[in-house]
Structures are given as C-alpha cells and as structure tokens.
Amino acid sequence: MSKPGSAKRQPQTGTRRFISGVVEGFYGRPWTMEQRTELFQREQTWGLNTYLYAPKDDYKHRMYWRDLYSAQEAEQLIVLISAAKRHNVEFIYAISPGLDITFSNPKEVAALKRKLDQVKEFGCRSFSLLFDDIETEMCPADKQTFSSFAHAQVAITNEVYQHLGEPETFLFCPTDYCAAFCTPSVPQSSYLHTVGEKLLPGIDILWTGPKVVSHKISVESIEEVSSVLKRAPVIWDNIHANDYDPQRLFLGPYKDRPSELIPKLRGVLTNPNCEFYPNFVAIHTLATWCKATADLTVSVLIRLGPPSPGDEEEDPCYSPQKALTLALTDWLQEFLSTDQPGGKLEVTSSMISKGSNGKFMCRLKKEASDEEPMQTDMGESSYVPGPDENPLYTAEPLTLDDLKLLSDLFYLPYEHGPTARTMLRELDWLKNHSQAATSETDKSAEWCSRAQRFDDMCDAVVQMFNRLSNAPNRRILYDLYNYICDIKSGVGLARAYVKTLGGQGQPAAQLMNDDPEPWGFRGGLSGEFQRMLPGHGNRDLFKHPPMTTVYCIRPYCPEDKVEVQRVFTEMQRTGEGRAPRTAQPPLICDSLSAGDISPSPQCALVMEDDAGICGYALALTDATPAAAKTQVIKKLISEEFPSLVTSQVLPRVTDPSPAKRMIGWLLSSIKSSGSRGVFCELRQGDRRMLDFYSKLGSFKTIQVSGLPQDIVAMGRTL
C-alpha cells in the first residue's frame, strides 16, 4: 500500500467536459433498470452527460461492498452500462466501503480493487469512491499506519485510482462533504487541507455546498472550498432529495445557484426525489441551468415598478420560473401520452458474450413492460343516456395550469411556491379576522371576498387532483398519488374550517368531532412524537405573522431629491452613519446623498413602501472627479474599483431582501456601463449598513494606508 501522499502527481492535460447529470444516491428503494434506461434517454435529449450509480440500498454498493456480483447481477449491470453508452451518457460506478473497511489491511485494498476490476470488465470506465455518512473514528490498526482519517482515505483512493489506470473520470466523496461538517470552518479544516494537498489532481471531489441540503450555493463559497481542495468541486446537489421525509416531494425548479458558478465548477449532479417519474422537473431544469452561460458582459436593464411576487436577484443567464414553465410544458405531454417511454429490458445470458478483445458485449432486446397493471381501451362508450338520466362522466384533460399548481404545492425544501404561500397567507388572515365574518362592518365584505378567493383556490386543488387522477400516463400518477391525496385532504380540511368560520353550515364533523375519521387528522407515531416536542413547527416555511409589506423599487428621478435628503438626514440624526465630532475628511457618499453631487445616469434607485420613500441606492460609475479634492478617498479609486455606491434604508424596513434586491439591480447597471468594480465608504458607527454589506457576501474590506480609523472601505469586483 502507498503511504499517505507518496503517489506521484501527474499533470492534467486537455480540457475535460463539464460533468452534468444525475446521481442515484438516495436512501430507499432503488430505481428499476427500466427507469434508469429511460433516464439515459432523457439525459441525452436534454444535453446532460453523466449518471452516477450510488443507490444506498444496493447491498453490494455499500453494506456488502466486498462481494462480487453474481452472474445475473452482472448481466443487468452490463445491459445498464451498454444502455448508457448508447445514449452518450457516462456511467460512473460508485462504491462505498467506508462503513467497515480497514484501510491499513492489504487484503481489504485487494478486495476493493477486485470488485472494481469486475465492474470494469462490464464495460464501465468511470468510477467513484464514497466515504460519506460514516463514522470518523479509525480502528487501532489504522491509527498505527495513518496520521489521520483523511490520510487513510487519500492513500487508498490514490492507490485504487492508479490501479484502474487513472480513469479520465474518478470521483471522491469526502466524509466532510459540506461546509457544515468542517471543523472549525472550510478554510481551517485540516481534513479538507489534507484531501486537497494529497489527493492526486486527476481525482475530482464531490461537495454538497454549505449544508447537506443547501438552500443557496454562492460563487464565494465555491471559490473558498476550491482554494482548499486545490481543484473545482463537482456539486452533489440534494436540493430535490426527499429521502429524509416521506411526506415531502419537490417539484420546483433548480434555483439559488447562480449561473456564474458554472465556470468555477467541475460539474453538477442532482440527487433527486426517490420517486423516479416526478423527477422530470428537477432534471429538466438542471439541464436548462447547465446550458446557461455566465457571460459577465450581459447587460441587465433596471426594471420599472415593483418586482414580481417571489422574484429574486436576477441571474442574467437563467430564469428559474422560465425553466420551470419549459419543463412543465414538456412534462404535460408525457402526462397525456399513453406511449410511455422505457419498456422492460429483458436480459438473458444468450444476449451477453465476450468479444475477440475479451470484453463483454451485449445485444439488447426491448419488450413491453409488465410492471404496470392492465390498462383497458378507453374508446367511446356505446351507451347514450336518456334526457332525464345522468350524463356520462367525462374526464377533463390535464392542463399546464394544473402542473404549475402542483409544482407550487410541492416546491422546494426551503420555500413553498407562490400559490401555496398565498393560500397560507389567506388562511392565516381569515382565521385571525374571523370576528369580521359575521359582523356588520366594512371588514365583513373584505372577509367574505377573501374567503371566496380562498375557496376558489382550494377548489382548483381539487380539480387538479381529479384531472391528474384521469391522466393517461399512469406511471407518473402512481408516483404522485400519495402526495396529491395528502394535499387534497389537507386543503379540504382548511376549506371546511373557513366555511365554518363564515357561518356556512354546521361545523364539519372531521374538524369538530371528538372521534373523527382517520383521514381527519395527521396520524403516525412520528407525528405524535414531533407534536410533543417544544421545537415543533419552528421550521415551518410559513412564518407567523406573514410578511405583508409591499416594497416598490424604481429608478430615481429629480423629484425624489428632497425625499432622499430626508432619509439621509434622518439616518444622520439617529446616529447611523453620522460623522464624529472630531474633524474628519468628508465622504463622497455624503455629498451624493445630500444632493451636492448627481448620481450617474441609470445608476440611482429608490425604494418605497406604503408610507413613502424608505431607502435609496446611488452610484457614480467613475468616482475620480468627485474625489479630486479628497486625497485619502482618492486612494481607494483604482482600475479595480473605479465606481462608488452608497445606500441607506430606514429602520422601519426590517426585511433585508428588498435592500439586497435594490443593490443587486444597481450593481447590474454599473456593470453594464463597463465598470470592473465598486467600492463604498462607511463610518464605523454605521453598524447597520456595515452589517448589511458584510452579509451580502460579495463586498470585502479594502485595506488602504492612511485611511482614518473611523472610515471603513469595502469593495467588490463586477
């Protein structure tokens, strides 16, 4: 066995393609061979190129990793690898020996090599070693050989990689595979530093982001971990994974990963829902994201008027909502199709043989699947009802709006879709203002109107359920059925409750009865345990009370000068950004905010709420003329940071999101002018804005000699 770090580093040559695709790495029932082949077809159609085979419940992938595959199992894998090649998808076989391997035992290493050699004979050319979700304590024998857990993993990985002939694609999953696992932090993690320094450069490293299931993955976080790992990571993305909660399904778009990440990554693999067919949206939108080009020269125009509900900082190259609509439009065609792709792959020993080169070859035979129950012919009925008889039931066709609603109800781990958020807000308002339902006040009309609106939304969910239940493609329906039944039940209870509040009929039995039917309450022992715990509900995505303030961000106009001065003066008076009594050089931002200097064209925004202007963001694309009389501040201006930005927001704005959006739009406009970077001047006493710029993540403190102690300069490149 090689000692830690003893393997020679080989220089990397050529440009390798961006890894993009799917990892089957969840806990639970693995996908069938038929479903995997159908996945390869989708990947080829959508421009993805990789499949990582890592199902946690394949015994011989993880628990019994030493065992070789039987003849029947080998036949299946040969067929699967051949199918991937036929669709130009790179099949990566992953093995996870970390549960019980003794790294220092040569027999263990030999068993690992023997297993991968067998898979190589099947036609596989790409491999992965996974050391995720395992104990970090080494056995006594390993402690005598290796100085750390990281050294042990790196040594065996390098040795296996070289034994296999240094494959072009070889992935390594560290035990600390996200920032949350790194002690004390990513830059200071001795484990990651060892991996980065000792792992051969041809081996790529998997990374899930800030957390196991990362809400957002920023460019800065990837640059940070890449510096430690000494290579760009491959993202193993769990944003659509649902194996940790059987009541959740995720049908929202791939989002909160800026397209600027693409050139900074080796690749992205999504580890999606356990259910195969609902992953259409997750994989389709990932494919759209992967096609986005992070062209920093793209100009982003400042939009007029308030942002759309649920809108975020704009990515000039990728729109999650547009990607979602595109995916749902394509998915609708599959729902309505009775010609279901895939088909059962029949594998027999007569189909597999060794060629003259000694490699296994496979001839594929595809048959109709017998996995689904019989579907009867839905031809026109010969029965014609009479004039006084019930009309024949006619199933309404599923619509794109139905699928948009479905996606909104089962969106993403950290957020509900727009319609779901609206329904929660309306129910919360109706419940808290229930006294207005039967009163003779002006509020009564509003309550009744909003109750009707809520009822219409609930009815839309029921109609969606009915149309989904009658969709021709039953395979998709069967994967969705438990989830849509559950949401239909929950919506039905809420609908009945609102009707009761409004005095429409007697209280619903399932709501008020001491002995309700089982479907009238959330069952299961796990649910009862959770309801008994003090923290139950504190991670609900819908917070109480809901945020109802609406902010409008628009371009600054000359008539706004007085109001901007008012905001600036008020913040000075309250001490935020106020100059100290001791003499200090004036700041350009003071003159800009006070109206003594005019902002550059298209580089000024104001933010309004119901009470009026409550914030602003102003900029000079070239701050040199304004700094001509200020030698200290003049030192800040360089080719790297030629532009200046200043911003203030009144304390009544407690939600940071609108201010972040305003700064994001302003920076986009500055970038479109050709500027390479911006800086801002802040006083030490302005803790609120110092904290705001720091939490943006992209602004960093600039060290300038001679700068007064009271002044802080921060900048960022564009």
XYZ file of C-alpha atoms in Angstrom:
718
model
C 0.000 0.000 0.000
C 1.171 3.524 -0.762
C 1.910 5.720 2.208
C -0.099 8.942 2.533
C 0.917 11.389 -0.153
C 3.510 9.064 -1.678
C 1.717 8.806 -5.038
C 3.302 10.936 -7.734
C 1.283 13.814 -9.084
C 0.596 13.671 -12.801
C -0.054 16.907 -14.684
C -3.525 17.315 -16.135
C -3.700 17.874 -19.846
C -6.515 18.862 -22.167
C -9.918 20.297 -21.354
C -12.399 17.922 -19.760
C -16.107 18.343 -20.315
C -18.384 19.739 -17.640
C -19.965 16.863 -15.713
C -23.748 17.237 -15.683
C -26.439 14.754 -14.835
C -27.968 12.617 -12.127
C -26.726 10.711 -9.124
C -28.888 7.892 -7.848
C -27.606 8.255 -4.320
C -30.652 8.373 -2.085
C -31.712 6.047 0.733
C -34.684 3.909 -0.201
C -35.917 1.645 -2.976
C -33.535 1.959 -5.950
C -34.851 2.735 -9.412
C -35.515 -0.154 -11.764
C -33.298 -0.999 -14.721
C -36.092 0.175 -16.994
C -36.323 3.534 -15.253
C -32.571 4.049 -15.434
C -32.598 3.382 -19.170
C -35.427 5.868 -19.546
C -33.288 8.342 -17.576
C -30.450 7.921 -20.088
C -32.863 8.759 -22.895
C -33.932 11.920 -21.099
C -30.359 12.953 -20.363
C -29.357 12.565 -23.997
C -32.390 14.575 -25.147
C -31.756 17.397 -22.677
C -27.985 17.604 -23.084
C -26.842 16.003 -19.813
C -23.944 13.582 -19.933
C -23.481 11.670 -16.660
C -25.124 9.103 -14.394
C -23.556 8.222 -11.045
C -24.649 4.804 -9.801
C -24.705 5.015 -5.997
C -28.007 3.698 -4.580
C -27.546 3.387 -0.818
C -29.763 0.297 -0.670
C -27.815 -1.712 -3.258
C -26.163 -4.048 -0.761
C -23.109 -4.646 -2.931
C -22.551 -0.909 -3.377
C -22.306 -0.207 0.348
C -23.016 -2.793 3.042
C -21.529 -5.827 1.254
C -19.084 -3.926 -0.912
C -16.516 -6.757 -0.866
C -18.885 -9.246 -2.534
C -18.619 -9.717 -6.276
C -21.744 -9.509 -8.402
C -23.468 -12.747 -9.326
C -23.893 -13.769 -12.954
C -27.463 -12.438 -13.017
C -26.463 -9.155 -11.390
C -23.551 -8.844 -13.774
C -25.887 -9.264 -16.733
C -28.069 -6.412 -15.503
C -25.139 -4.072 -14.991
C -23.707 -4.916 -18.413
C -27.030 -4.046 -20.005
C -27.240 -0.825 -17.998
C -23.708 0.293 -18.881
C -24.353 -0.527 -22.542
C -27.587 1.490 -22.480
C -25.765 4.479 -21.017
C -23.123 4.322 -23.749
C -25.793 4.052 -26.409
C -27.245 7.344 -25.195
C -23.844 9.068 -24.800
C -24.159 9.094 -21.012
C -21.064 8.458 -18.915
C -21.818 5.669 -16.427
C -19.894 6.183 -13.173
C -19.912 3.216 -10.831
C -19.618 4.276 -7.191
C -18.663 2.061 -4.292
C -18.946 2.989 -0.622
C -16.594 0.891 1.546
C -16.351 3.300 4.472
C -18.744 1.531 6.834
C -16.233 -1.133 7.841
C -13.072 -1.041 5.729
C -9.702 -1.366 7.444
C -7.554 0.993 5.390
C -4.232 -0.462 6.528
C -5.086 -4.084 5.622
C -3.709 -5.024 2.151
C -6.416 -7.703 1.807
C -9.097 -5.031 2.127
C -7.484 -2.938 -0.575
C -7.171 -6.005 -2.782
C -10.885 -6.773 -2.286
C -11.759 -3.227 -3.330
C -9.584 -3.490 -6.443
C -11.053 -6.893 -7.300
C -14.607 -5.533 -7.071
C -13.847 -2.548 -9.316
C -11.929 -4.749 -11.762
C -15.077 -6.851 -12.113
C -17.178 -3.783 -12.884
C -14.517 -2.631 -15.335
C -14.966 -5.917 -17.211
C -18.640 -4.999 -17.583
C -17.584 -2.055 -19.733
C -17.506 0.645 -17.071
C -14.655 3.161 -17.428
C -15.517 5.748 -14.769
C -15.546 5.197 -11.016
C -16.157 6.857 -7.673
C -15.128 6.152 -4.074
C -17.591 7.445 -1.486
C -16.761 7.993 2.183
C -19.932 9.871 3.126
C -22.162 9.267 6.142
C -19.686 7.109 8.086
C -18.029 7.183 11.492
C -14.800 9.176 11.608
C -13.034 7.168 14.313
C -10.273 4.921 12.926
C -9.674 1.430 14.238
C -6.458 0.803 16.230
C -4.730 -0.847 13.255
C -5.346 2.197 11.040
C -4.191 4.578 13.757
C -0.804 2.832 13.738
C -0.420 3.348 9.986
C -2.072 6.678 9.235
C -1.756 10.017 10.976
C -5.368 10.933 10.271
C -8.630 9.700 8.771
C -8.048 11.939 5.757
C -4.609 10.419 5.117
C -6.109 6.927 5.211
C -8.842 7.801 2.714
C -6.477 9.632 0.383
C -3.938 6.797 0.396
C -6.439 4.113 -0.595
C -8.140 6.399 -3.141
C -4.869 7.255 -4.866
C -3.882 3.596 -4.960
C -7.198 2.437 -6.445
C -7.171 5.309 -8.951
C -3.722 4.322 -10.208
C -4.630 0.619 -10.224
C -7.531 1.385 -12.579
C -5.195 3.209 -14.959
C -6.082 6.736 -13.819
C -9.534 6.959 -15.437
C -10.497 10.259 -17.011
C -13.400 10.472 -14.563
C -12.809 9.393 -10.980
C -14.799 10.968 -8.158
C -14.042 11.066 -4.447
C -16.693 11.910 -1.840
C -15.115 13.134 1.402
C -16.590 12.480 4.813
C -16.756 16.237 5.349
C -18.709 16.845 2.166
C -20.317 20.168 3.114
C -19.237 23.313 4.933
C -21.424 22.494 7.953
C -19.333 19.367 8.610
C -15.965 21.169 8.508
C -14.242 21.884 11.796
C -13.904 24.714 12.610
C -14.534 26.045 9.086
C -13.768 25.272 5.464
C -10.534 27.347 5.314
C -9.329 25.896 8.629
C -10.364 22.264 8.103
C -7.308 20.024 8.487
C -9.312 17.181 6.884
C -10.037 19.168 3.712
C -6.498 20.548 3.536
C -5.107 17.015 3.626
C -7.519 15.912 0.901
C -6.663 18.914 -1.251
C -2.913 18.538 -0.862
C -2.556 14.753 -1.036
C -5.273 13.585 -3.422
C -3.974 13.173 -6.956
C -5.020 16.062 -9.210
C -6.873 13.828 -11.685
C -9.378 12.868 -8.987
C -12.431 15.111 -8.668
C -14.118 15.825 -5.343
C -17.848 15.826 -4.589
C -19.321 18.652 -2.486
C -22.909 19.451 -1.442
C -22.387 23.125 -0.581
C -22.890 24.961 2.729
C -25.153 22.188 4.080
C -26.220 18.649 3.240
C -29.303 20.147 1.613
C -28.091 23.602 0.638
C -30.590 26.414 0.266
C -28.168 28.519 -1.764
C -24.706 27.914 -3.188
C -22.767 31.119 -3.774
C -19.799 31.813 -6.012
C -17.822 32.932 -2.968
C -18.419 29.648 -1.114
C -17.230 27.631 -4.112
C -14.146 29.784 -4.526
C -13.398 29.222 -0.844
C -13.627 25.427 -0.957
C -11.854 25.243 -4.331
C -8.894 27.062 -2.810
C -8.667 24.458 -0.040
C -9.256 21.443 -2.308
C -6.927 22.826 -4.996
C -9.484 21.980 -7.668
C -13.018 22.877 -8.664
C -15.554 20.571 -6.978
C -18.361 18.538 -8.508
C -21.615 19.530 -6.797
C -23.662 16.624 -5.474
C -26.860 18.629 -5.170
C -29.528 17.487 -2.713
C -31.923 20.388 -3.341
C -34.557 17.967 -4.727
C -33.729 14.999 -2.459
C -36.658 13.802 -0.327
C -35.379 10.594 1.261
C -35.306 12.277 4.680
C -39.087 12.928 4.813
C -41.712 10.607 3.282
C -44.299 13.411 3.292
C -42.356 15.750 1.051
C -41.869 15.842 -2.701
C -40.024 18.560 -4.607
C -41.307 19.714 -7.990
C -39.847 23.224 -8.058
C -37.117 24.427 -10.419
C -33.367 24.183 -9.968
C -32.592 27.536 -8.364
C -30.491 29.624 -5.975
C -27.300 28.561 -7.747
C -26.138 31.500 -9.936
C -25.046 30.606 -13.452
C -21.751 32.337 -12.646
C -20.917 29.110 -10.794
C -20.626 27.093 -13.996
C -17.058 28.068 -14.969
C -15.975 27.624 -11.347
C -17.205 24.028 -11.062
C -16.106 20.696 -12.475
C -19.736 19.669 -12.709
C -23.174 19.309 -11.086
C -25.082 16.109 -10.332
C -28.564 16.235 -8.858
C -29.576 13.627 -6.287
C -33.346 13.971 -6.714
C -36.582 12.549 -5.297
C -36.723 8.834 -4.542
C -39.747 8.543 -6.850
C -38.477 8.318 -10.416
C -41.161 9.935 -12.569
C -41.692 13.171 -10.557
C -38.000 13.982 -11.170
C -38.854 15.277 -14.634
C -38.822 18.880 -13.374
C -35.664 18.572 -11.264
C -33.589 17.075 -14.081
C -35.119 19.167 -16.882
C -34.465 22.476 -15.087
C -30.933 21.391 -14.158
C -30.302 20.758 -17.854
C -31.562 24.260 -18.665
C -29.279 25.718 -15.971
C -26.279 23.846 -17.325
C -26.836 25.442 -20.730
C -26.706 28.931 -19.215
C -23.557 30.844 -19.999
C -22.074 33.023 -17.294
C -21.272 35.886 -19.697
C -20.274 38.781 -17.497
C -20.733 41.226 -20.389
C -24.500 40.702 -20.462
C -26.309 43.908 -19.595
C -29.171 43.735 -17.163
C -31.698 46.551 -17.513
C -33.226 48.030 -14.390
C -36.882 47.114 -14.360
C -39.583 49.673 -13.718
C -42.127 49.197 -10.963
C -42.257 46.692 -8.129
C -40.740 43.233 -8.514
C -42.964 40.272 -9.245
C -44.101 38.217 -6.241
C -41.413 35.763 -5.221
C -38.903 37.418 -7.551
C -35.245 37.333 -6.566
C -31.946 38.841 -7.537
C -31.807 38.409 -11.271
C -29.498 35.959 -12.988
C -28.908 37.367 -16.477
C -28.442 33.897 -17.936
C -31.008 31.718 -16.150
C -34.578 32.265 -15.006
C -35.910 29.531 -12.671
C -39.516 30.393 -13.490
C -38.962 30.263 -17.243
C -37.065 26.992 -16.852
C -39.921 25.627 -14.750
C -42.540 26.588 -17.332
C -40.488 24.944 -20.067
C -40.138 21.753 -18.003
C -43.825 21.613 -17.088
C -44.831 22.166 -20.719
C -42.772 19.142 -21.749
C -43.964 17.119 -18.763
C -47.580 17.779 -19.693
C -47.037 15.947 -22.975
C -45.809 12.901 -21.055
C -48.814 13.005 -18.739
C -51.127 12.984 -21.743
C -49.222 10.262 -23.584
C -50.189 6.594 -23.459
C -46.996 5.721 -25.347
C -44.927 5.530 -22.204
C -41.166 5.540 -22.804
C -38.902 2.933 -21.366
C -40.223 -0.583 -21.681
C -38.826 -3.569 -19.911
C -35.266 -4.551 -20.731
C -35.145 -8.319 -20.905
C -31.684 -9.646 -20.113
C -30.691 -13.215 -20.837
C -27.320 -14.914 -20.861
C -27.672 -15.515 -24.596
C -27.507 -11.755 -25.138
C -24.103 -11.378 -23.442
C -20.873 -12.654 -24.884
C -17.171 -11.905 -24.884
C -15.741 -10.320 -27.978
C -12.352 -11.018 -29.516
C -10.863 -8.326 -27.288
C -12.010 -10.193 -24.184
C -14.606 -7.534 -23.276
C -18.249 -8.223 -22.555
C -20.723 -7.301 -25.294
C -24.496 -7.025 -25.005
C -27.326 -7.247 -27.524
C -30.422 -5.507 -26.232
C -33.973 -6.734 -26.571
C -36.791 -4.456 -25.502
C -40.247 -5.718 -24.601
C -43.411 -4.121 -23.354
C -43.381 -3.661 -19.600
C -45.485 -5.927 -17.427
C -44.738 -3.826 -14.371
C -47.918 -1.728 -14.543
C -51.469 -3.084 -14.205
C -53.526 -3.676 -17.305
C -54.942 -0.554 -18.923
C -58.232 -1.070 -20.724
C -59.140 0.507 -24.031
C -60.768 3.871 -23.391
C -62.785 4.012 -26.578
C -66.093 5.787 -26.971
C -68.933 4.240 -24.997
C -71.865 2.868 -26.949
C -74.245 3.828 -24.166
C -76.247 7.030 -24.708
C -78.129 8.299 -21.625
C -81.724 9.429 -21.934
C -82.922 13.021 -21.473
C -83.736 12.557 -17.765
C -80.738 10.349 -16.946
C -77.316 11.230 -15.588
C -74.897 12.357 -18.298
C -71.814 10.244 -18.914
C -68.808 11.177 -16.845
C -66.216 12.946 -18.963
C -62.679 13.314 -17.660
C -61.313 16.800 -18.248
C -57.797 16.862 -19.736
C -54.889 17.893 -17.556
C -53.663 21.458 -18.200
C -50.414 23.368 -17.837
C -52.029 25.438 -15.071
C -52.685 22.195 -13.179
C -48.998 21.295 -13.302
C -47.978 24.809 -12.260
C -50.272 24.462 -9.252
C -48.855 21.016 -8.493
C -45.329 22.442 -8.570
C -46.336 25.330 -6.290
C -47.781 22.917 -3.720
C -44.656 20.710 -3.754
C -41.958 23.256 -4.439
C -38.565 23.137 -2.694
C -37.203 22.328 0.789
C -36.822 25.955 1.849
C -39.844 27.552 0.211
C -43.376 26.965 -0.968
C -44.430 28.049 -4.423
C -46.300 31.369 -4.957
C -49.797 29.846 -4.877
C -49.063 27.853 -1.725
C -47.728 30.973 0.002
C -50.852 32.896 -0.986
C -53.143 30.165 0.372
C -51.287 30.141 3.697
C -51.459 33.939 3.987
C -55.158 33.984 3.182
C -55.986 31.225 5.671
C -53.953 32.999 8.359
C -55.777 36.290 7.720
C -59.197 34.663 7.637
C -58.523 32.861 10.896
C -57.203 35.974 12.691
C -60.068 38.171 11.468
C -62.845 35.612 11.897
C -64.856 38.044 14.063
C -65.445 40.116 10.930
C -67.111 37.206 9.137
C -70.489 37.680 10.809
C -70.268 41.332 11.848
C -71.989 44.289 10.199
C -68.798 46.220 9.474
C -66.773 47.218 6.435
C -64.409 44.364 7.278
C -67.199 41.860 6.712
C -67.257 42.403 2.942
C -63.490 42.050 2.788
C -63.605 38.855 4.834
C -66.265 37.310 2.609
C -64.381 38.298 -0.539
C -61.147 36.777 0.715
C -62.954 33.675 1.940
C -64.373 33.186 -1.545
C -60.938 33.657 -3.031
C -59.535 31.026 -0.685
C -62.379 28.665 -1.532
C -61.666 29.105 -5.251
C -58.017 28.228 -4.696
C -58.995 25.137 -2.715
C -61.358 24.127 -5.492
C -58.527 24.490 -8.013
C -56.531 21.953 -5.969
C -59.445 19.512 -6.026
C -59.913 19.929 -9.772
C -56.188 19.452 -10.305
C -56.384 16.214 -8.313
C -59.299 14.983 -10.425
C -57.562 15.733 -13.721
C -54.289 14.179 -12.527
C -56.170 11.059 -11.486
C -57.530 10.686 -15.006
C -54.279 11.391 -16.869
C -53.440 8.629 -19.390
C -49.868 8.090 -18.163
C -50.474 6.048 -15.033
C -46.822 5.554 -14.134
C -46.395 9.221 -13.276
C -49.684 9.232 -11.383
C -48.715 6.266 -9.208
C -45.537 8.053 -8.060
C -47.556 11.167 -7.218
C -50.725 9.623 -5.831
C -49.922 9.509 -2.097
C -48.734 13.115 -2.157
C -51.695 14.577 -4.049
C -54.139 12.621 -1.868
C -52.496 14.097 1.202
C -52.605 17.708 -0.028
C -56.209 17.285 -1.220
C -57.146 16.093 2.276
C -55.336 18.973 3.989
C -56.857 21.570 1.685
C -60.297 20.031 2.219
C -59.997 20.400 5.982
C -58.892 24.027 5.663
C -61.715 24.741 3.243
C -64.310 23.294 5.616
C -62.856 25.262 8.525
C -63.168 28.583 6.662
C -66.777 27.800 5.733
C -67.466 27.129 9.405
C -65.931 30.474 10.394
C -68.188 32.168 7.882
C -71.316 30.538 9.317
C -71.940 28.450 6.207
C -73.490 25.293 7.642
C -72.704 23.235 10.712
C -69.100 22.653 11.819
C -67.510 19.935 9.736
C -67.514 16.597 11.547
C -63.869 15.901 10.779
C -62.931 19.247 12.364
C -65.061 19.348 15.486
C -65.814 15.729 16.363
C -64.071 14.131 19.349
C -63.944 10.863 17.403
C -63.012 11.859 13.813
C -62.332 9.559 10.906
C -58.621 8.656 10.461
C -58.302 10.925 7.434
C -59.339 13.925 9.548
C -56.040 14.197 11.422
C -52.338 13.705 10.829
C -51.562 10.199 12.016
C -48.479 8.153 12.728
C -46.305 7.756 15.787
C -43.617 10.032 14.338
C -46.131 12.883 14.038
C -47.196 12.444 17.664
C -43.595 12.495 18.867
C -42.951 15.722 16.941
C -46.056 17.468 18.291
C -44.889 16.735 21.843
C -41.512 18.418 21.302
C -41.055 22.123 22.183
C -39.480 22.983 18.837
C -42.244 21.507 16.693
C -43.266 23.948 13.980
C -40.369 26.391 14.385
C -39.028 25.413 10.959
C -42.314 25.894 9.123
C -41.749 27.705 5.859
C -44.748 29.920 6.543
C -43.885 32.249 9.419
C -46.488 33.847 11.681
C -47.347 36.621 11.243
C -46.755 36.677 7.487
C -44.806 39.427 5.777
C -47.380 41.629 4.066
C -45.403 44.832 3.402
C -45.001 45.523 -0.294
C -41.932 47.437 -1.480
C -41.532 49.178 -4.821
C -38.052 49.667 -6.245
C -37.885 52.143 -9.095
C -35.425 54.490 -10.851
C -34.597 57.740 -9.072
C -35.983 60.943 -10.615
C -35.171 64.618 -9.825
C -38.391 64.956 -7.828
C -37.037 62.379 -5.359
C -34.101 64.575 -4.309
C -35.842 66.070 -1.282
C -37.045 62.678 -0.034
C -33.596 61.122 -0.439
C -32.134 64.041 1.525
C -34.761 63.410 4.203
C -33.785 59.745 4.538
C -30.095 60.702 4.647
C -30.711 63.414 7.276
C -32.867 61.107 9.402
C -30.170 58.431 9.440
C -27.589 61.105 10.356
C -29.799 62.334 13.183
C -30.347 58.859 14.617
C -26.603 58.240 14.615
C -26.474 55.806 11.691
C -23.588 56.988 9.529
C -23.184 60.269 11.446
C -19.754 61.865 11.223
C -17.916 62.065 14.564
C -17.344 65.412 16.235
C -13.621 65.292 15.586
C -12.543 66.651 12.233
C -12.632 64.023 9.518
C -12.333 64.302 5.740
C -15.707 64.473 4.003
C -17.011 61.374 2.275
C -18.159 61.317 -1.315
C -21.217 59.335 -0.280
C -22.321 62.218 1.980
C -22.258 64.650 -0.930
C -24.029 62.142 -3.170
C -26.788 61.506 -0.629
C -27.195 65.198 0.190
C -27.703 66.050 -3.462
C -24.470 68.047 -3.864
C -23.315 65.520 -6.481
C -25.652 63.963 -9.014
C -25.576 60.166 -9.485
C -24.546 58.721 -12.834
C -27.309 58.125 -15.388
C -29.312 54.932 -14.766
C -27.372 54.405 -11.542
C -29.862 55.577 -8.929
C -32.780 53.723 -7.333
C -35.273 54.464 -4.577
C -37.365 52.082 -2.515
C -40.908 52.912 -1.418
C -43.401 51.374 0.982
C -46.935 52.499 1.864
C -45.542 55.495 3.780
C -43.270 56.756 1.005
C -39.572 56.555 0.132
C -37.794 54.452 2.750
C -34.423 53.800 1.119
C -32.125 54.567 -1.766
C -29.063 53.304 -3.638
C -26.931 55.754 -5.645
C -23.755 55.303 -7.643
C -21.031 57.072 -9.588
C -19.647 54.904 -12.373
C -16.417 56.972 -12.239
C -15.722 58.423 -8.807
C -12.436 60.106 -9.793
C -13.818 63.645 -10.407
C -15.723 63.615 -7.127
C -12.596 62.538 -5.224
C -10.301 65.167 -6.753
C -10.218 67.197 -3.523
C -10.072 64.213 -1.190
C -6.620 62.668 -1.224
C -7.400 59.863 1.243
C -10.549 58.730 -0.544
C -8.762 59.154 -3.868
C -6.501 56.265 -2.842
C -9.496 53.950 -2.951
C -10.177 54.588 -6.618
C -8.272 52.281 -8.940
C -8.774 50.257 -12.074
C -10.157 47.510 -9.855
C -12.680 49.747 -8.032
C -13.471 52.784 -10.229
C -17.130 53.136 -9.165
C -18.719 54.227 -5.895
C -22.016 53.088 -4.433
C -23.900 54.336 -1.387
C -27.136 53.144 0.160
C -29.335 53.825 3.155
C -32.549 52.199 4.354
C -34.775 53.456 7.154
C -35.059 51.294 10.290
C -38.729 50.576 9.599
C -37.599 48.279 6.785
C -36.911 45.137 8.807
C -36.764 42.720 5.857
C -33.283 42.818 4.203
C -34.491 41.221 0.951
C -35.746 44.413 -0.773
C -32.490 46.244 0.002
C -30.474 43.315 -1.348
C -32.563 43.322 -4.495
C -32.080 47.086 -4.913
C -28.300 46.791 -4.568
C -28.289 43.836 -6.977
C -30.100 45.835 -9.659
C -27.796 48.817 -9.148
C -24.666 46.675 -9.465
C -26.038 45.156 -12.677
C -26.483 48.630 -14.125
C -22.976 49.674 -13.069
C -21.561 46.523 -14.648
C -23.360 47.242 -17.911
C -21.591 50.620 -18.048
C -18.257 48.791 -18.326
C -17.060 49.193 -14.748
C -14.877 46.442 -13.300
C -15.620 47.041 -9.642
C -17.253 49.231 -6.987
C -16.395 50.446 -3.503
C -18.380 52.013 -0.688
C -17.350 54.288 2.193
C -18.780 53.626 5.626
C -18.249 55.052 9.077
C -17.556 52.708 11.956
C -20.676 53.974 13.721
C -22.946 52.894 10.864
C -23.167 49.346 12.173
C -26.409 48.613 10.328
C -25.000 49.242 6.861
C -21.663 47.648 7.750
C -23.555 44.520 8.703
C -25.689 44.756 5.554
C -22.712 44.949 3.153
C -20.861 42.225 5.057
C -23.812 39.843 4.822
C -24.123 40.411 1.089
C -21.062 38.176 0.928
C -19.548 39.807 -2.138
C -18.223 43.010 -0.504
C -14.851 42.654 1.191
C -12.921 45.107 3.342
C -10.271 47.084 1.401
C -7.037 47.869 3.224
C -5.857 51.405 2.366
C -2.907 53.056 4.083
C -3.688 56.441 5.604
C -7.426 55.837 5.806
C -8.847 57.352 9.035
C -9.690 54.811 11.707
C -13.328 55.880 11.659
C -13.690 55.052 7.952
C -14.215 51.558 6.530
C -13.874 50.884 2.822
C -15.445 47.820 1.224
C -15.362 46.743 -2.399
C -16.236 44.027 -4.864
C -15.396 43.220 -8.447
C -18.086 43.028 -11.113
